[in-house]
PDB file of C-alpha atoms and ligand atoms in Angstrom:
ATOM      1  CA  UNK A   1     -24.123   0.604 -31.118  1.00 65.00           C
ATOM      2  CA  UNK A   2     -27.695   0.657 -29.860  1.00 87.00           C
ATOM      3  CA  UNK A   3     -27.134   0.517 -26.152  1.00 96.00           C
ATOM      4  CA  UNK A   4     -23.505   1.125 -25.181  1.00 98.00           C
ATOM      5  CA  UNK A   5     -23.040   0.510 -21.452  1.00 98.00           C
ATOM      6  CA  UNK A   6     -20.292   0.244 -18.882  1.00 98.00           C
ATOM      7  CA  UNK A   7     -20.229  -2.192 -16.005  1.00 98.00           C
ATOM      8  CA  UNK A   8     -17.871  -3.106 -13.164  1.00 98.00           C
ATOM      9  CA  UNK A   9     -16.312  -6.530 -13.015  1.00 98.00           C
ATOM     10  CA  UNK A  10     -14.253  -7.849 -10.094  1.00 98.00           C
ATOM     11  CA  UNK A  11     -12.041 -10.863 -10.349  1.00 98.00           C
ATOM     12  CA  UNK A  12     -12.218 -12.144  -6.785  1.00 98.00           C
ATOM     13  CA  UNK A  13      -9.354 -13.467  -4.619  1.00 98.00           C
ATOM     14  CA  UNK A  14      -9.916 -17.149  -5.469  1.00 98.00           C
ATOM     15  CA  UNK A  15      -9.492 -16.478  -9.194  1.00 98.00           C
ATOM     16  CA  UNK A  16      -6.578 -14.004  -8.902  1.00 98.00           C
ATOM     17  CA  UNK A  17      -4.796 -16.555  -6.674  1.00 98.00           C
ATOM     18  CA  UNK A  18      -5.181 -19.194  -9.370  1.00 98.00           C
ATOM     19  CA  UNK A  19      -3.905 -16.806 -12.097  1.00 98.00           C
ATOM     20  CA  UNK A  20      -7.224 -16.914 -13.960  1.00 98.00           C
ATOM     21  CA  UNK A  21      -7.412 -13.200 -14.749  1.00 98.00           C
ATOM     22  CA  UNK A  22      -6.168 -13.435 -18.344  1.00 98.00           C
ATOM     23  CA  UNK A  23      -8.490 -16.368 -19.062  1.00 98.00           C
ATOM     24  CA  UNK A  24     -11.453 -14.478 -17.680  1.00 98.00           C
ATOM     25  CA  UNK A  25     -10.556 -11.316 -19.605  1.00 98.00           C
ATOM     26  CA  UNK A  26     -10.328 -13.316 -22.822  1.00 98.00           C
ATOM     27  CA  UNK A  27     -13.912 -14.509 -22.286  1.00 98.00           C
ATOM     28  CA  UNK A  28     -15.036 -10.848 -22.004  1.00 98.00           C
ATOM     29  CA  UNK A  29     -13.102  -9.844 -25.155  1.00 98.00           C
ATOM     30  CA  UNK A  30     -14.401 -12.789 -27.156  1.00 98.00           C
ATOM     31  CA  UNK A  31     -17.913 -11.606 -26.261  1.00 98.00           C
ATOM     32  CA  UNK A  32     -17.261  -7.991 -27.303  1.00 98.00           C
ATOM     33  CA  UNK A  33     -16.842  -6.560 -23.824  1.00 98.00           C
ATOM     34  CA  UNK A  34     -13.817  -4.294 -23.936  1.00 98.00           C
ATOM     35  CA  UNK A  35     -11.668  -3.796 -20.854  1.00 98.00           C
ATOM     36  CA  UNK A  36     -11.503   0.034 -20.648  1.00 98.00           C
ATOM     37  CA  UNK A  37      -9.565   0.236 -17.394  1.00 98.00           C
ATOM     38  CA  UNK A  38      -8.223  -2.252 -14.925  1.00 98.00           C
ATOM     39  CA  UNK A  39      -6.343  -2.331 -11.619  1.00 97.00           C
ATOM     40  CA  UNK A  40      -5.163  -4.923  -9.180  1.00 98.00           C
ATOM     41  CA  UNK A  41      -5.594  -4.029  -5.493  1.00 98.00           C
ATOM     42  CA  UNK A  42      -5.984  -5.477  -1.999  1.00 98.00           C
ATOM     43  CA  UNK A  43      -8.842  -3.732  -0.218  1.00 98.00           C
ATOM     44  CA  UNK A  44      -9.451  -3.572   3.549  1.00 98.00           C
ATOM     45  CA  UNK A  45     -12.476  -5.220   5.203  1.00 98.00           C
ATOM     46  CA  UNK A  46     -13.914  -1.708   5.819  1.00 98.00           C
ATOM     47  CA  UNK A  47     -13.668  -0.934   2.099  1.00 98.00           C
ATOM     48  CA  UNK A  48     -15.317  -4.260   1.237  1.00 98.00           C
ATOM     49  CA  UNK A  49     -18.109  -3.433   3.733  1.00 98.00           C
ATOM     50  CA  UNK A  50     -18.650  -0.079   2.036  1.00 98.00           C
ATOM     51  CA  UNK A  51     -18.618  -1.671  -1.454  1.00 98.00           C
ATOM     52  CA  UNK A  52     -21.125  -4.430  -0.463  1.00 97.00           C
ATOM     53  CA  UNK A  53     -23.288  -2.216   1.806  1.00 95.00           C
ATOM     54  CA  UNK A  54     -26.438  -3.141  -0.174  1.00 94.00           C
ATOM     55  CA  UNK A  55     -26.003  -6.583   1.389  1.00 96.00           C
ATOM     56  CA  UNK A  56     -25.550  -5.351   4.990  1.00 97.00           C
ATOM     57  CA  UNK A  57     -28.738  -6.941   6.257  1.00 98.00           C
ATOM     58  CA  UNK A  58     -27.877 -10.352   4.820  1.00 98.00           C
ATOM     59  CA  UNK A  59     -26.659 -13.170   7.073  1.00 98.00           C
ATOM     60  CA  UNK A  60     -23.616 -13.687   4.843  1.00 98.00           C
ATOM     61  CA  UNK A  61     -22.472 -10.002   4.893  1.00 98.00           C
ATOM     62  CA  UNK A  62     -19.583 -10.330   7.359  1.00 98.00           C
ATOM     63  CA  UNK A  63     -18.231 -13.405   5.643  1.00 98.00           C
ATOM     64  CA  UNK A  64     -18.620 -11.726   2.260  1.00 98.00           C
ATOM     65  CA  UNK A  65     -16.585  -8.678   3.373  1.00 98.00           C
ATOM     66  CA  UNK A  66     -13.878 -10.824   4.982  1.00 98.00           C
ATOM     67  CA  UNK A  67     -13.601 -12.832   1.769  1.00 98.00           C
ATOM     68  CA  UNK A  68     -13.350  -9.905  -0.669  1.00 98.00           C
ATOM     69  CA  UNK A  69     -10.598  -8.381   1.497  1.00 98.00           C
ATOM     70  CA  UNK A  70      -8.755 -11.701   1.996  1.00 98.00           C
ATOM     71  CA  UNK A  71      -6.375 -11.246  -0.952  1.00 98.00           C
ATOM     72  CA  UNK A  72      -5.654  -9.317  -4.165  1.00 98.00           C
ATOM     73  CA  UNK A  73      -8.536  -8.625  -6.547  1.00 98.00           C
ATOM     74  CA  UNK A  74      -8.602  -7.157 -10.066  1.00 98.00           C
ATOM     75  CA  UNK A  75     -11.287  -4.573 -10.843  1.00 98.00           C
ATOM     76  CA  UNK A  76     -12.239  -3.667 -14.399  1.00 98.00           C
ATOM     77  CA  UNK A  77     -14.511  -1.363 -16.302  1.00 98.00           C
ATOM     78  CA  UNK A  78     -16.103  -3.334 -19.127  1.00 98.00           C
ATOM     79  CA  UNK A  79     -17.754  -1.566 -22.028  1.00 98.00           C
ATOM     80  CA  UNK A  80     -19.956  -2.877 -24.788  1.00 98.00           C
ATOM     81  CA  UNK A  81     -23.505  -3.292 -26.015  1.00 98.00           C
ATOM     82  CA  UNK A  82     -25.812  -4.188 -23.096  1.00 98.00           C
ATOM     83  CA  UNK A  83     -22.686  -4.681 -21.025  1.00 98.00           C
ATOM     84  CA  UNK A  84     -24.496  -5.051 -17.650  1.00 98.00           C
ATOM     85  CA  UNK A  85     -26.696  -7.936 -18.741  1.00 98.00           C
ATOM     86  CA  UNK A  86     -24.071  -9.495 -20.984  1.00 98.00           C
ATOM     87  CA  UNK A  87     -21.527  -9.603 -18.169  1.00 98.00           C
ATOM     88  CA  UNK A  88     -24.077 -11.263 -15.879  1.00 98.00           C
ATOM     89  CA  UNK A  89     -24.890 -13.871 -18.521  1.00 98.00           C
ATOM     90  CA  UNK A  90     -21.191 -14.609 -18.996  1.00 98.00           C
ATOM     91  CA  UNK A  91     -20.696 -14.912 -15.209  1.00 98.00           C
ATOM     92  CA  UNK A  92     -23.575 -17.330 -14.652  1.00 98.00           C
ATOM     93  CA  UNK A  93     -25.595 -17.999 -11.493  1.00 98.00           C
ATOM     94  CA  UNK A  94     -24.227 -16.808  -8.130  1.00 98.00           C
ATOM     95  CA  UNK A  95     -23.757 -20.361  -6.898  1.00 98.00           C
ATOM     96  CA  UNK A  96     -21.370 -22.119  -9.313  1.00 98.00           C
ATOM     97  CA  UNK A  97     -23.264 -25.410  -8.903  1.00 98.00           C
ATOM     98  CA  UNK A  98     -26.336 -23.754 -10.465  1.00 98.00           C
ATOM     99  CA  UNK A  99     -24.416 -21.963 -13.223  1.00 98.00           C
ATOM    100  CA  UNK A 100     -24.836 -23.009 -16.837  1.00 98.00           C
ATOM    101  CA  UNK A 101     -22.086 -24.773 -18.753  1.00 98.00           C
ATOM    102  CA  UNK A 102     -19.577 -22.395 -20.299  1.00 97.00           C
ATOM    103  CA  UNK A 103     -20.172 -19.583 -17.810  1.00 98.00           C
ATOM    104  CA  UNK A 104     -17.266 -18.169 -15.827  1.00 98.00           C
ATOM    105  CA  UNK A 105     -18.632 -19.335 -12.516  1.00 98.00           C
ATOM    106  CA  UNK A 106     -19.284 -22.832 -13.866  1.00 98.00           C
ATOM    107  CA  UNK A 107     -15.806 -23.010 -15.320  1.00 98.00           C
ATOM    108  CA  UNK A 108     -13.868 -21.540 -12.376  1.00 98.00           C
ATOM    109  CA  UNK A 109     -16.103 -20.976  -9.330  1.00 98.00           C
ATOM    110  CA  UNK A 110     -15.400 -23.055  -6.209  1.00 98.00           C
ATOM    111  CA  UNK A 111     -18.367 -22.170  -3.963  1.00 98.00           C
ATOM    112  CA  UNK A 112     -21.064 -19.475  -3.469  1.00 98.00           C
ATOM    113  CA  UNK A 113     -18.384 -17.299  -1.734  1.00 97.00           C
ATOM    114  CA  UNK A 114     -15.459 -18.222  -3.953  1.00 98.00           C
ATOM    115  CA  UNK A 115     -17.445 -17.654  -7.114  1.00 98.00           C
ATOM    116  CA  UNK A 116     -14.520 -16.018  -8.985  1.00 98.00           C
ATOM    117  CA  UNK A 117     -16.247 -12.865 -10.265  1.00 98.00           C
ATOM    118  CA  UNK A 118     -18.593 -10.060  -9.335  1.00 98.00           C
ATOM    119  CA  UNK A 119     -20.573  -7.954 -11.828  1.00 98.00           C
ATOM    120  CA  UNK A 120     -22.855  -4.957 -11.359  1.00 98.00           C
ATOM    121  CA  UNK A 121     -26.527  -5.909 -11.407  1.00 97.00           C
ATOM    122  CA  UNK A 122     -27.974  -2.705 -12.997  1.00 97.00           C
ATOM    123  CA  UNK A 123     -26.839   0.349 -14.924  1.00 98.00           C
ATOM    124  CA  UNK A 124     -27.291   2.524 -11.832  1.00 97.00           C
ATOM    125  CA  UNK A 125     -25.247   0.208  -9.633  1.00 96.00           C
ATOM    126  CA  UNK A 126     -22.621  -0.037 -12.381  1.00 98.00           C
ATOM    127  CA  UNK A 127     -22.170   3.761 -12.228  1.00 98.00           C
ATOM    128  CA  UNK A 128     -21.838   3.669  -8.442  1.00 97.00           C
ATOM    129  CA  UNK A 129     -19.462   0.693  -8.481  1.00 98.00           C
ATOM    130  CA  UNK A 130     -17.262   2.156 -11.212  1.00 98.00           C
ATOM    131  CA  UNK A 131     -17.137   5.393  -9.255  1.00 98.00           C
ATOM    132  CA  UNK A 132     -16.220   3.494  -6.085  1.00 97.00           C
ATOM    133  CA  UNK A 133     -13.104   1.987  -7.603  1.00 98.00           C
ATOM    134  CA  UNK A 134     -12.115   4.433 -10.341  1.00 97.00           C
ATOM    135  CA  UNK A 135     -13.596   7.775  -9.269  1.00 90.00           C
ATOM    136  CA  UNK A 136     -15.188   8.236 -12.665  1.00 70.00           C
TER     137      UNK A 136
HETATM  138  P1  CMP B   1     -21.593 -11.212  -5.783  1.00 70.43           P
HETATM  139  O1  CMP B   1     -22.146 -11.187  -7.173  1.00 70.43           O
HETATM  140  O2  CMP B   1     -20.225 -10.659  -5.613  1.00 70.43           O
HETATM  141  O3  CMP B   1     -22.585 -10.413  -4.821  1.00 70.43           O
HETATM  142  C1  CMP B   1     -22.696 -10.718  -3.453  1.00 70.43           C
HETATM  143  C2  CMP B   1     -21.978 -11.974  -3.090  1.00 70.43           C
HETATM  144  O4  CMP B   1     -22.398 -12.585  -1.864  1.00 70.43           O
HETATM  145  C3  CMP B   1     -22.249 -13.080  -4.120  1.00 70.43           C
HETATM  146  O5  CMP B   1     -21.569 -12.734  -5.316  1.00 70.43           O
HETATM  147  C4  CMP B   1     -21.735 -14.318  -3.384  1.00 70.43           C
HETATM  148  O6  CMP B   1     -20.368 -14.569  -3.632  1.00 70.43           O
HETATM  149  C5  CMP B   1     -21.900 -13.952  -1.925  1.00 70.43           C
HETATM  150  N1  CMP B   1     -22.808 -14.794  -1.186  1.00 70.43           N
HETATM  151  C6  CMP B   1     -22.456 -15.577  -0.127  1.00 70.43           C
HETATM  152  N2  CMP B   1     -23.531 -16.272   0.323  1.00 70.43           N
HETATM  153  C7  CMP B   1     -24.566 -15.924  -0.436  1.00 70.43           C
HETATM  154  C8  CMP B   1     -25.956 -16.310  -0.523  1.00 70.43           C
HETATM  155  N3  CMP B   1     -26.448 -17.188   0.365  1.00 70.43           N
HETATM  156  N4  CMP B   1     -26.755 -15.771  -1.460  1.00 70.43           N
HETATM  157  C9  CMP B   1     -26.214 -14.859  -2.335  1.00 70.43           C
HETATM  158  N5  CMP B   1     -24.922 -14.499  -2.332  1.00 70.43           N
HETATM  159  C10 CMP B   1     -24.108 -15.001  -1.423  1.00 70.43           C
END
């Protein structure tokens, strides 16, 4: 492997609620992203606010934190070559209506809030986000 990385993926409440977790994980596996650890949890709004604090100045912050804490989520550590970028390519654009065909958000996303998945946007953020949920 030239550039083995780890990244954090979250299956958001809209996708957990529709039982899409296994379908989404199979997309990761098919694309050589291994699920190294996973857990299902229901976080509080304060925990969501801490997780998304990079967005605290954004107008959608409060709504975003309410949404992530609105129901169960599944968090995963994905590992593979160029995992951060690969995961973001597989997810597609933030707004499902702008996402390319075949991406997770195009296939399953409902709206810019209910966009089914989150993925770390850099190697540094991946480390912080993995540490946030898995303490490692
Ligand atoms: P995510 O990748 O989890 O990171 C931040 C989230 O904010 C993003 O996905 C969207 O679900 C959500 N969001 C809500 N409104 C907006 C917006 N106008 N621009 C970007 N992200 C938004």
